[in-house]
Amino acid sequence: MTPLRISACLLGGILLTGLAAGCASAGAQPASGHVTGKLVREGGPLGPGGKQPGERAMSGTVTFSTAGHQPITVKVGSSGTFSVPLQAGRYQVSGASPEVMEIDGGRSREVPCSQPTSAVVAAGQTATITLTCVVP
């Protein structure tokens, strides 16, 4: 029975818009794409001449969330860059860093520091985003 299912899946994939569309019901992996980007910090203490510091890369984590699925968190090194393969779909994305902490009652904790944003992942495509943590 399995060879017939594979053959039907292959035929369906050729007749439709692609193998992924024809195989979705046969348990094949969903189509995926890629997201690359950078986690940066903007603001902070004034620099020489009273100027506000510009955008700087920072380490931390980037979290991708979509309804009905567990969030996916990616570690980001000091270069601030990240790259992750994801199933096609729309994701809510947030960045956090140990360089930006919330202090409450003498206790500090890491919190999302970027404004929430969304990313659309299309099959076979790469989306590029920048997450900016604004520091007063």
mmCIF file of C-alpha atoms in Angstrom:
data_model
loop_
_atom_site.group_PDB
_atom_site.id
_atom_site.type_symbol
_atom_site.label_atom_id
_atom_site.label_comp_id
_atom_site.label_asym_id
_atom_site.label_seq_id
_atom_site.Cartn_x
_atom_site.Cartn_y
_atom_site.Cartn_z
ATOM 1 C CA MET A 1 0.000 0.000 0.000
ATOM 2 C CA THR A 2 2.845 2.433 0.732
ATOM 3 C CA PRO A 3 4.295 2.307 -2.846
ATOM 4 C CA LEU A 4 0.842 3.216 -4.231
ATOM 5 C CA ARG A 5 0.591 6.125 -1.795
ATOM 6 C CA ILE A 6 4.021 7.408 -2.818
ATOM 7 C CA SER A 7 3.143 7.081 -6.504
ATOM 8 C CA ALA A 8 -0.148 8.919 -6.016
ATOM 9 C CA CYS A 9 1.668 11.589 -4.039
ATOM 10 C CA LEU A 10 4.268 12.011 -6.769
ATOM 11 C CA LEU A 11 1.605 12.184 -9.482
ATOM 12 C CA GLY A 12 -0.445 14.660 -7.427
ATOM 13 C CA GLY A 13 2.653 16.781 -6.885
ATOM 14 C CA ILE A 14 3.381 16.937 -10.596
ATOM 15 C CA LEU A 15 -0.212 17.742 -11.525
ATOM 16 C CA LEU A 16 -0.635 20.401 -8.852
ATOM 17 C CA THR A 17 1.712 23.287 -8.140
ATOM 18 C CA GLY A 18 4.533 21.225 -6.708
ATOM 19 C CA LEU A 19 5.524 18.142 -4.796
ATOM 20 C CA ALA A 20 4.921 19.788 -1.386
ATOM 21 C CA ALA A 21 1.303 20.590 -2.271
ATOM 22 C CA GLY A 22 0.668 17.050 -3.501
ATOM 23 C CA CYS A 23 2.308 15.375 -0.515
ATOM 24 C CA ALA A 24 0.855 17.413 2.340
ATOM 25 C CA SER A 25 -1.759 14.763 3.086
ATOM 26 C CA ALA A 26 0.808 11.953 2.846
ATOM 27 C CA GLY A 27 2.739 13.221 5.877
ATOM 28 C CA ALA A 28 5.600 14.875 3.999
ATOM 29 C CA GLN A 29 7.489 17.767 5.618
ATOM 30 C CA PRO A 30 5.776 21.159 5.133
ATOM 31 C CA ALA A 31 7.460 23.675 2.841
ATOM 32 C CA SER A 32 10.071 25.810 4.561
ATOM 33 C CA GLY A 33 11.942 29.043 4.083
ATOM 34 C CA HIS A 34 14.594 30.976 5.965
ATOM 35 C CA VAL A 35 14.837 34.101 8.120
ATOM 36 C CA THR A 36 18.090 35.993 8.535
ATOM 37 C CA GLY A 37 18.610 39.174 10.451
ATOM 38 C CA LYS A 38 20.308 41.222 13.079
ATOM 39 C CA LEU A 39 19.631 42.108 16.722
ATOM 40 C CA VAL A 40 20.791 45.662 17.465
ATOM 41 C CA ARG A 41 20.729 48.225 20.270
ATOM 42 C CA GLU A 42 20.047 51.890 19.750
ATOM 43 C CA GLY A 43 20.432 54.643 22.328
ATOM 44 C CA GLY A 44 22.083 54.515 25.716
ATOM 45 C CA PRO A 45 24.324 56.996 27.511
ATOM 46 C CA LEU A 46 25.440 60.004 25.504
ATOM 47 C CA GLY A 47 28.827 59.668 23.870
ATOM 48 C CA PRO A 48 31.593 62.205 23.202
ATOM 49 C CA GLY A 49 30.238 65.605 22.211
ATOM 50 C CA GLY A 50 26.827 64.776 23.703
ATOM 51 C CA LYS A 51 25.862 62.597 20.739
ATOM 52 C CA GLN A 52 23.460 59.689 21.040
ATOM 53 C CA PRO A 53 25.218 56.418 20.128
ATOM 54 C CA GLY A 54 24.163 54.849 16.838
ATOM 55 C CA GLU A 55 22.981 51.341 16.131
ATOM 56 C CA ARG A 56 25.214 48.598 17.600
ATOM 57 C CA ALA A 57 25.035 44.805 17.302
ATOM 58 C CA MET A 58 24.240 42.905 20.485
ATOM 59 C CA SER A 59 24.012 39.310 21.671
ATOM 60 C CA GLY A 60 20.858 37.724 23.021
ATOM 61 C CA THR A 61 17.985 35.619 21.722
ATOM 62 C CA VAL A 62 15.359 35.957 19.007
ATOM 63 C CA THR A 63 12.027 34.180 19.466
ATOM 64 C CA PHE A 64 9.637 33.217 16.653
ATOM 65 C CA SER A 65 6.023 32.441 17.635
ATOM 66 C CA THR A 66 3.030 31.330 15.604
ATOM 67 C CA ALA A 67 -0.422 30.163 16.691
ATOM 68 C CA GLY A 68 -0.677 26.498 17.584
ATOM 69 C CA HIS A 69 3.089 25.861 17.724
ATOM 70 C CA GLN A 70 5.823 26.001 20.349
ATOM 71 C CA PRO A 71 7.977 29.163 20.112
ATOM 72 C CA ILE A 72 11.368 28.757 18.450
ATOM 73 C CA THR A 73 14.235 30.603 20.146
ATOM 74 C CA VAL A 74 17.571 31.241 18.436
ATOM 75 C CA LYS A 75 20.753 32.321 20.247
ATOM 76 C CA VAL A 76 22.455 35.400 18.822
ATOM 77 C CA GLY A 77 26.195 35.989 19.261
ATOM 78 C CA SER A 78 28.038 39.295 19.662
ATOM 79 C CA SER A 79 27.812 39.969 15.899
ATOM 80 C CA GLY A 80 24.039 40.310 16.374
ATOM 81 C CA THR A 81 23.347 38.180 13.304
ATOM 82 C CA PHE A 82 21.090 35.146 13.160
ATOM 83 C CA SER A 83 19.771 32.737 10.560
ATOM 84 C CA VAL A 84 17.077 30.090 11.030
ATOM 85 C CA PRO A 85 15.061 27.763 8.776
ATOM 86 C CA LEU A 86 11.325 27.866 9.528
ATOM 87 C CA GLN A 87 8.162 26.332 8.132
ATOM 88 C CA ALA A 88 6.319 28.668 5.767
ATOM 89 C CA GLY A 89 3.916 30.996 7.589
ATOM 90 C CA ARG A 90 3.581 34.246 9.549
ATOM 91 C CA TYR A 91 5.542 34.604 12.795
ATOM 92 C CA GLN A 92 5.583 37.130 15.630
ATOM 93 C CA VAL A 93 9.231 37.911 16.375
ATOM 94 C CA SER A 94 10.850 39.449 19.463
ATOM 95 C CA GLY A 95 14.415 39.994 20.627
ATOM 96 C CA ALA A 96 15.894 39.939 24.125
ATOM 97 C CA SER A 97 19.386 40.443 25.495
ATOM 98 C CA PRO A 98 21.147 40.201 28.849
ATOM 99 C CA GLU A 99 22.482 43.660 27.963
ATOM 100 C CA VAL A 100 18.952 45.041 28.524
ATOM 101 C CA MET A 101 17.467 44.048 31.878
ATOM 102 C CA GLU A 102 14.349 45.041 33.794
ATOM 103 C CA ILE A 103 14.964 45.800 37.463
ATOM 104 C CA ASP A 104 12.018 45.455 39.831
ATOM 105 C CA GLY A 105 12.367 45.548 43.599
ATOM 106 C CA GLY A 106 16.108 44.889 43.446
ATOM 107 C CA ARG A 107 15.644 41.848 41.193
ATOM 108 C CA SER A 108 16.696 41.931 37.562
ATOM 109 C CA ARG A 109 15.402 39.836 34.711
ATOM 110 C CA GLU A 110 15.836 39.679 30.970
ATOM 111 C CA VAL A 111 12.748 40.798 29.047
ATOM 112 C CA PRO A 112 11.956 41.244 25.354
ATOM 113 C CA CYS A 113 13.496 44.562 24.430
ATOM 114 C CA SER A 114 12.538 44.923 20.774
ATOM 115 C CA GLN A 115 9.154 46.067 19.572
ATOM 116 C CA PRO A 116 7.157 43.019 18.467
ATOM 117 C CA THR A 117 7.313 42.569 14.724
ATOM 118 C CA SER A 118 6.152 39.968 12.262
ATOM 119 C CA ALA A 119 7.952 38.015 9.584
ATOM 120 C CA VAL A 120 6.417 36.125 6.687
ATOM 121 C CA VAL A 121 8.303 32.998 5.689
ATOM 122 C CA ALA A 122 7.652 31.788 2.146
ATOM 123 C CA ALA A 123 8.664 28.357 0.852
ATOM 124 C CA GLY A 124 12.121 28.439 -0.698
ATOM 125 C CA GLN A 125 12.626 32.137 0.142
ATOM 126 C CA THR A 126 14.741 34.089 2.642
ATOM 127 C CA ALA A 127 13.210 36.936 4.649
ATOM 128 C CA THR A 128 15.490 39.506 6.292
ATOM 129 C CA ILE A 129 14.594 41.432 9.455
ATOM 130 C CA THR A 130 16.267 43.746 11.981
ATOM 131 C CA LEU A 131 15.164 43.789 15.606
ATOM 132 C CA THR A 132 16.029 47.022 17.419
ATOM 133 C CA CYS A 133 16.160 47.349 21.200
ATOM 134 C CA VAL A 134 15.860 51.036 22.096
ATOM 135 C CA VAL A 135 17.732 51.862 25.300
ATOM 136 C CA PRO A 136 17.029 55.199 27.052
#
